[in-house]
Amino acid sequence: MNPFRSVSPFTRIVLSAAGVLSLLVSGAVGLVTFPRDRGEITVQNKLSVMYDSNIFGAGSTGTGGVDNTSSESDIEINFTPTIQYTKQSGLISLGASVGGAFSRFLDNSDLDHDGIQSSFDLTFPSDDSYRYAFTLSGGFNQGTAKDRFLGGRIDSDTFSLTAQMDYRVNERWGFGVSGSWSDTSYNSGVSQGLSGSLTSQTQWSTGINFDYIYSEKLSLQLDYRYSQTASAFDSKDQSWSLRAIGQLSPAITGTLGAGFQMRNGDRGDSSDPLLIAGLTWTPPFERISFNLDINSGFQTTVDGS
């Protein structure tokens, strides 16, 4: 259940005012700072405006029984104010954050969504002089997104936990091993009266990656991942990928990769190529970056397919 759904209009006004205030003051990193042995508190914000020509994922009749063949466009505004706590204690680095995730639509106010985003991470050792590092991270997040299979938008609550070990063999290459767990529950569709069956999902995954630094401006990464998903229809996935990450200019970083993905599941077996591409532009001024990412592959849908 989303605790923000039942708040009063006055509370919403207070939350909105607090968000605007934090947006105005977020230019200062370390807005509130304690002595080093007690850690540091920082207020951070993310604001995005997106035009979506198909807010419900139209294109075919979804399995939720809703005819979504006609698309509808809108402008979505997302605001994420976050309070972050960091502390360095010897060789241990600790971080935790909690904040809100507010989505607003200009023409479809019934799709507005208020949620919680929280996370933590623990790293040992935090000193880069060591060849190895262990990281434990996790969080709880509430979100909303369109789903073309059901023909509308749905809300979700996700718990996650990840463990990662990295080892640097020498200055040129190293490897990492990871394991993760996540549990996602889907709430009723917030629009169009979805009647499809929403099923929770639990996923376990493990993987290994090899990193090679070819030059100061180019690095290569080879990755293998295995995962199991428990849902209405269980599945086992494997993926292999190779990607190159290069410094195209002092302000632009590019990523290009390809691979292969296989699934063995209750609904049959399938395989698909993977495509990974991205650009990151960091302007001369601080604290702002622009990202463009393109990915192809498959995942388990909200009805367990």
Coordinates of N, CA, C and O in Angstrom, one line a residue, residues 41-224:
I41 N 25.5 14.8 6.0 CA 24.2 14.8 5.5 C 24.1 15.7 4.3 O 24.5 16.9 4.4
T42 N 23.6 15.3 3.1 CA 23.5 16.0 1.9 C 22.1 16.0 1.4 O 21.5 14.9 1.3
V43 N 21.6 17.1 0.9 CA 20.3 17.2 0.2 C 20.6 17.2 -1.3 O 21.4 18.0 -1.8
Q44 N 20.0 16.2 -2.0 CA 20.2 16.1 -3.4 C 18.8 16.1 -4.1 O 17.8 15.7 -3.5
N45 N 18.8 16.5 -5.4 CA 17.5 16.5 -6.1 C 17.8 16.1 -7.6 O 18.8 16.3 -8.1
K46 N 16.7 15.5 -8.1 CA 16.7 15.2 -9.6 C 15.4 15.7 -10.1 O 14.3 15.4 -9.6
L47 N 15.4 16.4 -11.2 CA 14.2 16.9 -11.8 C 14.3 16.6 -13.3 O 15.3 16.9 -14.0
S48 N 13.3 16.0 -13.9 CA 13.2 15.6 -15.3 C 11.9 15.9 -15.9 O 10.9 15.8 -15.2
V49 N 11.9 16.3 -17.1 CA 10.7 16.6 -17.9 C 10.7 15.8 -19.2 O 11.7 15.9 -19.9
M50 N 9.7 15.0 -19.4 CA 9.7 14.0 -20.5 C 8.4 14.1 -21.3 O 7.3 14.1 -20.7
Y51 N 8.5 14.2 -22.6 CA 7.3 14.1 -23.4 C 7.2 12.6 -23.9 O 8.1 12.1 -24.4
D52 N 6.1 12.0 -23.6 CA 5.8 10.6 -24.0 C 4.6 10.6 -24.9 O 3.5 11.0 -24.6
S53 N 4.9 10.1 -26.2 CA 3.8 10.1 -27.2 C 2.9 8.9 -27.0 O 1.9 8.8 -27.7
N54 N 3.2 8.0 -26.0 CA 2.4 6.8 -25.8 C 2.4 6.4 -24.3 O 3.1 5.5 -23.9
I55 N 1.7 7.2 -23.5 CA 1.9 7.0 -22.0 C 1.3 5.7 -21.5 O 1.7 5.3 -20.4
F56 N 0.5 5.0 -22.3 CA -0.1 3.7 -21.9 C 0.6 2.5 -22.6 O 0.2 1.4 -22.4
G57 N 1.6 2.8 -23.4 CA 2.2 1.7 -24.1 C 1.3 1.0 -25.2 O 1.2 -0.2 -25.3
A58 N 0.5 1.9 -25.9 CA -0.5 1.3 -26.8 C 0.2 0.7 -28.0 O 1.4 0.9 -28.3
G59 N -0.5 -0.2 -28.7 CA 0.0 -0.8 -29.9 C -0.7 -2.1 -30.2 O -0.7 -2.6 -31.3
S60 N -1.3 -2.7 -29.1 CA -2.0 -4.0 -29.3 C -2.9 -4.1 -28.1 O -2.8 -3.4 -27.1
T61 N -3.9 -5.1 -28.1 CA -4.7 -5.3 -27.0 C -4.0 -6.0 -25.9 O -3.5 -7.1 -26.1
G62 N -3.8 -5.4 -24.7 CA -3.0 -6.0 -23.7 C -3.7 -7.2 -23.0 O -4.9 -7.4 -23.2
T63 N -2.9 -8.0 -22.3 CA -3.5 -9.2 -21.7 C -4.4 -8.8 -20.5 O -5.1 -9.7 -20.0
G64 N -4.4 -7.6 -20.1 CA -5.3 -7.1 -19.1 C -6.7 -6.9 -19.6 O -7.6 -6.5 -18.8
G65 N -7.0 -7.2 -20.9 CA -8.3 -7.1 -21.4 C -8.7 -5.7 -21.8 O -9.8 -5.4 -22.0
V66 N -7.7 -4.8 -21.9 CA -7.9 -3.4 -22.3 C -7.5 -3.2 -23.7 O -6.3 -3.5 -24.1
D67 N -8.3 -2.6 -24.5 CA -7.9 -2.2 -25.9 C -7.1 -1.0 -25.9 O -7.6 0.1 -25.7
N68 N -5.8 -1.1 -26.1 CA -4.9 0.1 -26.0 C -4.3 0.3 -27.4 O -3.1 0.7 -27.5
T69 N -5.1 0.1 -28.4 CA -4.6 0.3 -29.8 C -4.4 1.8 -30.2 O -3.7 2.1 -31.1
S70 N -5.1 2.7 -29.4 CA -5.0 4.1 -29.7 C -4.1 4.7 -28.7 O -4.3 4.6 -27.5
S71 N -3.0 5.4 -29.1 CA -2.1 6.0 -28.2 C -2.5 7.4 -27.7 O -3.3 8.0 -28.3
E72 N -2.0 7.8 -26.6 CA -2.3 9.1 -26.0 C -1.0 9.7 -25.5 O -0.2 9.0 -24.9
S73 N -0.7 10.9 -25.8 CA 0.5 11.6 -25.4 C 0.3 12.5 -24.2 O -0.8 12.9 -23.9
D74 N 1.4 12.8 -23.5 CA 1.4 13.7 -22.3 C 2.8 14.1 -22.0 O 3.8 13.5 -22.5
I75 N 2.9 15.1 -21.1 CA 4.2 15.5 -20.6 C 4.3 15.1 -19.1 O 3.4 15.4 -18.3
E76 N 5.4 14.3 -18.8 CA 5.5 13.8 -17.4 C 6.7 14.6 -16.7 O 7.8 14.7 -17.3
I77 N 6.4 15.0 -15.5 CA 7.4 15.7 -14.7 C 7.8 14.9 -13.5 O 6.9 14.5 -12.8
N78 N 9.0 14.6 -13.4 CA 9.5 13.7 -12.2 C 10.4 14.5 -11.3 O 11.4 15.2 -11.8
F79 N 10.1 14.5 -10.1 CA 11.0 15.2 -9.1 C 11.3 14.3 -8.0 O 10.4 13.7 -7.4
T80 N 12.6 14.1 -7.7 CA 13.1 13.2 -6.7 C 14.0 13.9 -5.7 O 15.2 14.0 -5.9
P81 N 13.5 14.5 -4.6 CA 14.3 15.0 -3.5 C 14.8 13.9 -2.6 O 14.1 13.0 -2.2
T82 N 16.1 14.0 -2.3 CA 16.7 12.9 -1.5 C 17.6 13.5 -0.4 O 18.4 14.4 -0.6
I83 N 17.6 12.9 0.8 CA 18.5 13.2 1.9 C 19.5 12.0 2.0 O 19.0 10.8 2.1
Q84 N 20.8 12.3 1.9 CA 21.8 11.2 1.9 C 22.7 11.4 3.0 O 23.2 12.5 3.3
Y85 N 23.0 10.3 3.7 CA 23.9 10.2 4.8 C 25.2 9.4 4.4 O 25.0 8.3 4.0
T86 N 26.3 9.9 4.6 CA 27.6 9.2 4.4 C 28.5 9.3 5.6 O 28.6 10.3 6.3
K87 N 29.2 8.2 5.8 CA 30.2 8.2 7.0 C 31.4 7.3 6.6 O 31.2 6.2 6.0
Q88 N 32.5 7.8 7.0 CA 33.8 7.0 6.8 C 34.3 6.7 8.2 O 34.6 7.5 9.0
S89 N 34.4 5.4 8.4 CA 34.9 4.9 9.7 C 36.1 3.9 9.5 O 35.8 2.7 9.2
G90 N 37.3 4.4 9.5 CA 38.4 3.5 9.2 C 38.4 3.1 7.8 O 38.3 3.9 6.9
L91 N 38.4 1.8 7.5 CA 38.3 1.3 6.1 C 36.9 1.0 5.7 O 36.7 0.5 4.6
I92 N 35.9 1.4 6.5 CA 34.5 1.1 6.1 C 33.8 2.4 5.7 O 33.9 3.4 6.4
S93 N 33.2 2.3 4.6 CA 32.4 3.5 4.1 C 30.9 3.1 4.1 O 30.5 2.0 3.6
L94 N 30.1 3.9 4.7 CA 28.7 3.7 4.9 C 27.9 4.8 4.3 O 28.2 6.0 4.4
G95 N 26.8 4.4 3.5 CA 25.9 5.4 2.9 C 24.5 5.0 3.0 O 24.2 3.8 3.0
A96 N 23.6 5.9 3.2 CA 22.2 5.6 3.2 C 21.4 6.8 2.7 O 21.9 8.0 2.9
S97 N 20.3 6.6 2.1 CA 19.5 7.7 1.6 C 18.0 7.4 1.6 O 17.6 6.2 1.6
V98 N 17.2 8.4 1.7 CA 15.8 8.3 1.7 C 15.2 9.5 1.1 O 15.7 10.6 1.3
G99 N 14.1 9.3 0.3 CA 13.5 10.5 -0.3 C 12.2 10.1 -1.0 O 11.7 9.0 -0.8
G100 N 11.7 11.1 -1.7 CA 10.4 10.9 -2.4 C 10.6 10.8 -3.9 O 11.6 11.3 -4.4
A101 N 9.6 10.2 -4.5 CA 9.6 10.1 -6.0 C 8.2 10.6 -6.5 O 7.2 9.9 -6.3
F102 N 8.2 11.8 -7.0 CA 6.9 12.5 -7.3 C 6.8 12.6 -8.9 O 7.7 13.2 -9.5
S103 N 5.7 12.0 -9.4 CA 5.5 12.1 -10.9 C 4.2 12.9 -11.1 O 3.2 12.6 -10.4
R104 N 4.2 13.8 -12.1 CA 3.0 14.6 -12.4 C 2.8 14.6 -13.9 O 3.8 14.8 -14.7
F105 N 1.6 14.5 -14.3 CA 1.2 14.5 -15.7 C 0.4 15.8 -16.0 O -0.6 16.1 -15.2
L106 N 0.6 16.5 -17.1 CA -0.1 17.7 -17.3 C -1.5 17.5 -17.7 O -2.4 18.2 -17.2
D107 N -1.8 16.5 -18.5 CA -3.2 16.3 -18.9 C -3.9 15.1 -18.3 O -5.1 14.9 -18.5
N108 N -3.2 14.2 -17.6 CA -3.8 13.0 -17.0 C -3.4 13.0 -15.5 O -2.5 12.2 -15.1
S109 N -4.1 13.8 -14.7 CA -3.7 13.9 -13.3 C -4.0 12.6 -12.6 O -3.5 12.4 -11.5
D110 N -4.9 11.8 -13.1 CA -5.2 10.5 -12.4 C -4.0 9.6 -12.4 O -4.0 8.6 -11.7
L111 N -3.0 9.9 -13.3 CA -1.7 9.1 -13.3 C -0.7 9.6 -12.3 O 0.4 8.9 -12.2
D112 N -0.9 10.7 -11.7 CA 0.1 11.2 -10.7 C 0.4 10.2 -9.7 O -0.4 9.4 -9.2
H113 N 1.7 10.2 -9.3 CA 2.2 9.1 -8.4 C 3.2 9.7 -7.4 O 4.0 10.5 -7.7
D114 N 3.0 9.4 -6.1 CA 3.9 9.7 -5.0 C 4.4 8.5 -4.4 O 3.7 7.6 -4.0
G115 N 5.7 8.4 -4.3 CA 6.3 7.1 -3.7 C 7.6 7.4 -2.9 O 8.0 8.6 -2.7
I116 N 8.2 6.4 -2.4 CA 9.3 6.4 -1.6 C 10.5 5.8 -2.3 O 10.3 4.7 -2.9
Q117 N 11.7 6.3 -2.2 CA 12.9 5.7 -2.6 C 13.9 5.7 -1.5 O 14.2 6.8 -0.9
S118 N 14.5 4.6 -1.2 CA 15.5 4.5 -0.2 C 16.6 3.5 -0.5 O 16.3 2.6 -1.3
S119 N 17.8 3.7 0.0 CA 18.9 2.8 -0.3 C 19.9 2.9 0.8 O 20.0 3.8 1.6
F120 N 20.8 1.9 0.8 CA 22.0 1.9 1.7 C 23.1 1.1 0.9 O 22.9 0.3 0.0
D121 N 24.3 1.5 1.3 CA 25.5 0.7 0.8 C 26.6 0.7 1.8 O 26.8 1.7 2.6
L122 N 27.3 -0.4 1.9 CA 28.4 -0.6 2.8 C 29.6 -1.1 2.0 O 29.5 -2.1 1.3
T123 N 30.8 -0.4 2.1 CA 32.0 -0.8 1.3 C 33.2 -1.0 2.2 O 33.4 -0.2 3.1
F124 N 33.9 -2.1 2.0 CA 35.1 -2.4 2.7 C 36.1 -3.1 1.8 O 35.7 -4.1 1.1
P125 N 37.4 -2.7 1.8 CA 37.8 -1.4 2.3 C 37.5 -0.3 1.3 O 37.4 -0.5 0.1
S126 N 37.4 0.9 1.8 CA 37.1 2.1 0.9 C 38.3 2.7 0.4 O 38.2 3.7 -0.4
D127 N 39.5 2.3 0.8 CA 40.7 2.8 0.3 C 41.1 2.2 -1.1 O 41.2 1.0 -1.2
D128 N 41.3 3.0 -2.1 CA 41.6 2.5 -3.4 C 43.0 1.8 -3.5 O 43.3 1.2 -4.5
S129 N 43.8 2.0 -2.5 CA 45.1 1.3 -2.6 C 45.0 -0.2 -2.4 O 46.0 -0.9 -2.7
Y130 N 43.9 -0.7 -2.0 CA 43.8 -2.1 -1.8 C 43.3 -2.7 -3.2 O 42.6 -2.1 -4.0
R131 N 43.7 -4.0 -3.5 CA 43.4 -4.6 -4.7 C 41.9 -5.1 -4.7 O 41.4 -5.3 -5.8
Y132 N 41.3 -5.3 -3.6 CA 40.0 -5.9 -3.5 C 39.1 -4.9 -2.8 O 39.5 -4.0 -2.1
A133 N 37.8 -5.2 -3.0 CA 36.7 -4.4 -2.3 C 35.4 -5.2 -2.3 O 35.1 -5.9 -3.2
F134 N 34.8 -5.1 -1.1 CA 33.5 -5.8 -0.9 C 32.4 -4.7 -0.7 O 32.6 -3.8 0.0
T135 N 31.3 -4.9 -1.4 CA 30.2 -3.9 -1.3 C 28.9 -4.6 -1.1 O 28.6 -5.6 -1.8
L136 N 28.1 -4.2 -0.1 CA 26.7 -4.7 0.2 C 25.8 -3.5 0.0 O 26.0 -2.4 0.6
S137 N 24.8 -3.6 -0.8 CA 23.8 -2.6 -1.0 C 22.4 -3.1 -1.1 O 22.2 -4.3 -1.4
G138 N 21.4 -2.2 -0.9 CA 20.0 -2.6 -1.0 C 19.1 -1.4 -0.9 O 19.6 -0.3 -0.9
G139 N 17.8 -1.7 -0.9 CA 16.9 -0.6 -0.9 C 15.5 -1.0 -1.0 O 15.1 -2.2 -1.2
F140 N 14.6 0.0 -0.9 CA 13.1 -0.2 -1.1 C 12.7 1.0 -1.9 O 13.0 2.2 -1.6
N141 N 12.0 0.7 -3.0 CA 11.5 1.7 -3.9 C 10.1 1.5 -4.4 O 9.7 0.3 -4.6
Q142 N 9.4 2.6 -4.5 CA 8.0 2.5 -5.1 C 8.0 3.3 -6.4 O 8.6 4.4 -6.4
G143 N 7.4 2.7 -7.4 CA 7.5 3.4 -8.7 C 6.2 3.1 -9.5 O 5.3 2.4 -9.1
T144 N 6.1 3.8 -10.6 CA 5.0 3.6 -11.5 C 5.5 3.6 -13.0 O 6.5 4.4 -13.2
A145 N 5.0 2.8 -13.8 CA 5.5 2.7 -15.2 C 4.4 2.2 -16.1 O 3.5 1.5 -15.6
K146 N 4.5 2.4 -17.4 CA 3.5 1.9 -18.3 C 3.9 0.4 -18.6 O 5.1 0.0 -18.6
D147 N 2.9 -0.4 -19.0 CA 3.1 -1.7 -19.3 C 2.2 -2.1 -20.5 O 1.0 -2.1 -20.5
R148 N 2.9 -2.3 -21.7 CA 2.1 -2.6 -22.9 C 1.5 -3.9 -22.9 O 0.5 -4.2 -23.7
F149 N 1.9 -4.9 -22.1 CA 1.3 -6.2 -22.0 C -0.1 -6.2 -21.4 O -1.0 -6.9 -21.8
L150 N -0.2 -5.3 -20.4 CA -1.5 -5.2 -19.7 C -2.3 -4.0 -20.3 O -3.5 -3.9 -20.1
G151 N -1.7 -3.1 -21.0 CA -2.4 -2.0 -21.6 C -2.7 -0.9 -20.7 O -3.8 -0.3 -20.7
G152 N -1.7 -0.5 -19.9 CA -1.9 0.6 -19.0 C -0.7 0.9 -18.1 O 0.4 0.4 -18.4
R153 N -0.9 1.6 -17.0 CA 0.2 1.9 -16.1 C -0.1 1.2 -14.7 O -1.2 1.1 -14.3
I154 N 1.0 0.8 -14.1 CA 0.9 0.0 -12.9 C 1.9 0.6 -11.8 O 2.9 1.2 -12.2
D155 N 1.5 0.4 -10.5 CA 2.4 0.7 -9.4 C 3.2 -0.5 -9.0 O 2.6 -1.6 -9.0
S156 N 4.4 -0.3 -8.4 CA 5.1 -1.4 -7.9 C 5.9 -1.1 -6.7 O 6.3 0.1 -6.5
D157 N 6.1 -2.0 -5.8 CA 7.0 -1.9 -4.6 C 8.1 -2.9 -4.7 O 7.8 -4.1 -4.9
T158 N 9.3 -2.5 -4.6 CA 10.5 -3.4 -4.8 C 11.5 -3.3 -3.7 O 11.9 -2.2 -3.3
F159 N 11.8 -4.5 -3.1 CA 12.9 -4.6 -2.1 C 14.1 -5.3 -2.9 O 13.9 -6.2 -3.7
S160 N 15.3 -4.8 -2.6 CA 16.4 -5.4 -3.3 C 17.6 -5.5 -2.4 O 17.8 -4.7 -1.5
L161 N 18.5 -6.4 -2.7 CA 19.8 -6.6 -2.0 C 20.8 -7.1 -2.9 O 20.6 -8.1 -3.7
T162 N 22.0 -6.5 -2.9 CA 23.1 -6.9 -3.8 C 24.4 -7.0 -3.1 O 24.7 -6.1 -2.2
A163 N 25.2 -8.0 -3.3 CA 26.6 -8.2 -2.8 C 27.6 -8.2 -4.0 O 27.3 -8.9 -5.0
Q164 N 28.7 -7.5 -3.9 CA 29.6 -7.4 -5.0 C 31.1 -7.5 -4.4 O 31.4 -6.9 -3.4
M165 N 31.9 -8.3 -5.1 CA 33.3 -8.4 -4.7 C 34.1 -8.1 -6.0 O 33.9 -8.7 -7.0
D166 N 35.0 -7.1 -5.9 CA 35.9 -6.7 -7.0 C 37.4 -6.9 -6.7 O 37.8 -6.7 -5.5
Y167 N 38.1 -7.4 -7.6 CA 39.5 -7.7 -7.4 C 40.3 -7.1 -8.6 O 40.1 -7.5 -9.7
R168 N 41.3 -6.3 -8.3 CA 42.2 -5.7 -9.4 C 43.5 -6.5 -9.4 O 44.3 -6.5 -8.5
V169 N 43.6 -7.3 -10.5 CA 44.8 -8.1 -10.7 C 46.1 -7.3 -10.9 O 47.1 -7.5 -10.2
N170 N 46.0 -6.3 -11.7 CA 47.1 -5.3 -12.0 C 46.5 -4.0 -12.5 O 45.2 -3.8 -12.4
E171 N 47.3 -3.2 -13.0 CA 46.8 -1.9 -13.5 C 45.9 -2.0 -14.7 O 45.2 -1.0 -15.0
R172 N 46.1 -3.1 -15.4 CA 45.3 -3.2 -16.7 C 44.0 -3.9 -16.5 O 43.0 -3.5 -17.2
W173 N 43.9 -5.0 -15.7 CA 42.7 -5.7 -15.7 C 42.3 -6.2 -14.3 O 43.2 -6.3 -13.4
G174 N 41.0 -6.6 -14.2 CA 40.5 -7.1 -12.9 C 39.2 -7.8 -13.2 O 38.7 -7.9 -14.3
F175 N 38.6 -8.3 -12.1 CA 37.3 -9.0 -12.3 C 36.4 -8.8 -11.1 O 36.9 -8.3 -10.0
G176 N 35.1 -9.1 -11.2 CA 34.2 -8.9 -10.2 C 33.2 -10.0 -10.1 O 32.8 -10.6 -11.2
V177 N 32.7 -10.4 -9.0 CA 31.7 -11.4 -8.8 C 30.5 -10.8 -8.0 O 30.8 -10.0 -7.0
S178 N 29.3 -11.0 -8.4 CA 28.2 -10.4 -7.7 C 27.0 -11.4 -7.5 O 26.9 -12.4 -8.3
G179 N 26.2 -11.1 -6.6 CA 24.9 -11.8 -6.4 C 23.9 -10.8 -5.9 O 24.1 -9.9 -5.2
S180 N 22.6 -11.0 -6.4 CA 21.6 -10.1 -6.0 C 20.2 -10.8 -5.8 O 20.0 -11.9 -6.3
W181 N 19.4 -10.2 -5.1 CA 18.0 -10.7 -4.8 C 17.0 -9.5 -4.9 O 17.4 -8.4 -4.4
S182 N 15.9 -9.7 -5.4 CA 14.9 -8.6 -5.5 C 13.5 -9.3 -5.4 O 13.3 -10.4 -5.9
D183 N 12.6 -8.5 -4.8 CA 11.2 -9.0 -4.6 C 10.3 -7.8 -5.0 O 10.4 -6.7 -4.4
T184 N 9.5 -8.0 -6.0 CA 8.6 -6.9 -6.5 C 7.1 -7.3 -6.5 O 6.8 -8.4 -6.9
S185 N 6.3 -6.5 -5.9 CA 4.9 -6.7 -5.8 C 4.2 -5.6 -6.6 O 4.6 -4.4 -6.5
Y186 N 3.2 -5.9 -7.4 CA 2.5 -5.0 -8.3 C 1.1 -4.7 -7.7 O 0.4 -5.6 -7.3
N187 N 0.8 -3.4 -7.6 CA -0.5 -3.0 -7.1 C -1.4 -2.9 -8.3 O -1.0 -3.0 -9.5
S188 N -2.7 -2.5 -8.0 CA -3.6 -2.4 -9.1 C -3.2 -1.3 -10.1 O -2.6 -0.4 -9.7
G189 N -3.6 -1.5 -11.4 CA -3.3 -0.5 -12.4 C -4.0 0.8 -12.0 O -5.2 0.8 -11.5
V190 N -3.3 1.9 -12.2 CA -3.9 3.2 -11.8 C -4.7 3.8 -12.8 O -5.2 4.9 -12.7
S191 N -4.9 3.1 -14.0 CA -5.7 3.7 -15.0 C -6.3 2.7 -15.9 O -5.9 1.5 -15.9
Q192 N -7.4 3.0 -16.6 CA -8.0 2.2 -17.6 C -8.7 0.9 -17.0 O -9.0 0.0 -17.8
G193 N -8.8 0.8 -15.7 CA -9.5 -0.4 -15.2 C -8.9 -1.7 -15.6 O -9.6 -2.6 -16.0
L194 N -7.6 -1.9 -15.3 CA -6.9 -3.1 -15.7 C -7.5 -4.3 -15.0 O -7.7 -4.3 -13.8
S195 N -7.8 -5.3 -15.7 CA -8.4 -6.5 -15.1 C -7.4 -7.7 -15.2 O -7.8 -8.8 -14.8
G196 N -6.2 -7.5 -15.8 CA -5.3 -8.6 -15.9 C -4.7 -9.0 -14.5 O -4.8 -8.3 -13.5
S197 N -4.2 -10.2 -14.4 CA -3.6 -10.7 -13.2 C -2.2 -10.2 -13.0 O -1.3 -10.5 -13.8
L198 N -2.0 -9.4 -11.9 CA -0.7 -8.9 -11.6 C -0.1 -9.9 -10.6 O -0.7 -10.2 -9.5
T199 N 1.1 -10.4 -10.9 CA 1.7 -11.4 -10.0 C 3.1 -10.9 -9.5 O 3.8 -10.3 -10.2
S200 N 3.3 -11.1 -8.2 CA 4.6 -10.7 -7.7 C 5.8 -11.5 -8.2 O 5.6 -12.6 -8.8
Q201 N 7.0 -11.0 -8.2 CA 8.1 -11.7 -8.7 C 9.3 -11.6 -7.7 O 9.5 -10.6 -7.1
T202 N 10.0 -12.8 -7.6 CA 11.2 -12.8 -6.8 C 12.3 -13.3 -7.7 O 12.1 -14.3 -8.4
Q203 N 13.4 -12.6 -7.7 CA 14.5 -13.0 -8.6 C 15.8 -13.1 -7.8 O 16.1 -12.2 -7.0
W204 N 16.6 -14.1 -8.1 CA 17.9 -14.3 -7.6 C 18.9 -14.3 -8.9 O 18.5 -14.9 -9.9
S205 N 20.0 -13.7 -8.7 CA 20.9 -13.7 -9.9 C 22.4 -13.6 -9.4 O 22.7 -13.2 -8.3
T206 N 23.3 -14.1 -10.2 CA 24.7 -14.1 -9.9 C 25.4 -13.8 -11.2 O 24.9 -14.1 -12.3
G207 N 26.6 -13.2 -11.1 CA 27.3 -12.9 -12.4 C 28.8 -12.7 -12.1 O 29.2 -12.6 -11.0
I208 N 29.5 -12.7 -13.2 CA 31.0 -12.4 -13.1 C 31.3 -11.5 -14.3 O 30.8 -11.6 -15.4
N209 N 32.2 -10.6 -14.1 CA 32.6 -9.7 -15.2 C 34.2 -9.5 -15.1 O 34.8 -9.5 -14.0
F210 N 34.7 -9.3 -16.3 CA 36.2 -9.1 -16.5 C 36.3 -7.7 -17.1 O 35.7 -7.4 -18.1
D211 N 37.2 -6.9 -16.5 CA 37.4 -5.5 -17.0 C 38.9 -5.4 -17.5 O 39.8 -5.8 -16.8
Y212 N 39.1 -4.8 -18.7 CA 40.4 -4.6 -19.2 C 40.6 -3.2 -19.6 O 39.7 -2.6 -20.4
I213 N 41.6 -2.5 -19.1 CA 41.8 -1.1 -19.5 C 42.8 -1.1 -20.7 O 44.0 -1.4 -20.5
Y214 N 42.3 -0.8 -21.9 CA 43.2 -0.8 -23.1 C 44.0 0.4 -23.1 O 45.2 0.4 -23.5
S215 N 43.5 1.6 -22.8 CA 44.2 2.8 -22.8 C 43.5 3.8 -21.8 O 42.5 3.4 -21.2
E216 N 44.0 5.0 -21.7 CA 43.4 6.0 -20.8 C 42.0 6.3 -21.3 O 41.2 6.8 -20.5
K217 N 41.7 6.1 -22.6 CA 40.4 6.5 -23.1 C 39.5 5.4 -23.5 O 38.4 5.6 -23.9
L218 N 40.0 4.1 -23.3 CA 39.2 3.0 -23.7 C 39.3 1.8 -22.8 O 40.4 1.4 -22.4
S219 N 38.2 1.2 -22.4 CA 38.2 0.0 -21.6 C 37.2 -1.0 -22.1 O 36.2 -0.6 -22.8
L220 N 37.4 -2.2 -21.9 CA 36.5 -3.3 -22.3 C 36.0 -4.1 -21.1 O 36.7 -4.3 -20.1
Q221 N 34.8 -4.6 -21.3 CA 34.1 -5.4 -20.2 C 33.4 -6.6 -20.8 O 32.6 -6.5 -21.7
L222 N 33.8 -7.8 -20.3 CA 33.1 -9.0 -20.6 C 32.3 -9.5 -19.4 O 32.8 -9.5 -18.3
D223 N 31.0 -9.8 -19.7 CA 30.1 -10.0 -18.6 C 29.2 -11.3 -18.8 O 28.8 -11.5 -20.0
Y224 N 29.1 -12.1 -17.8 CA 28.2 -13.2 -17.8 C 27.2 -13.2 -16.6 O 27.7 -12.8 -15.5

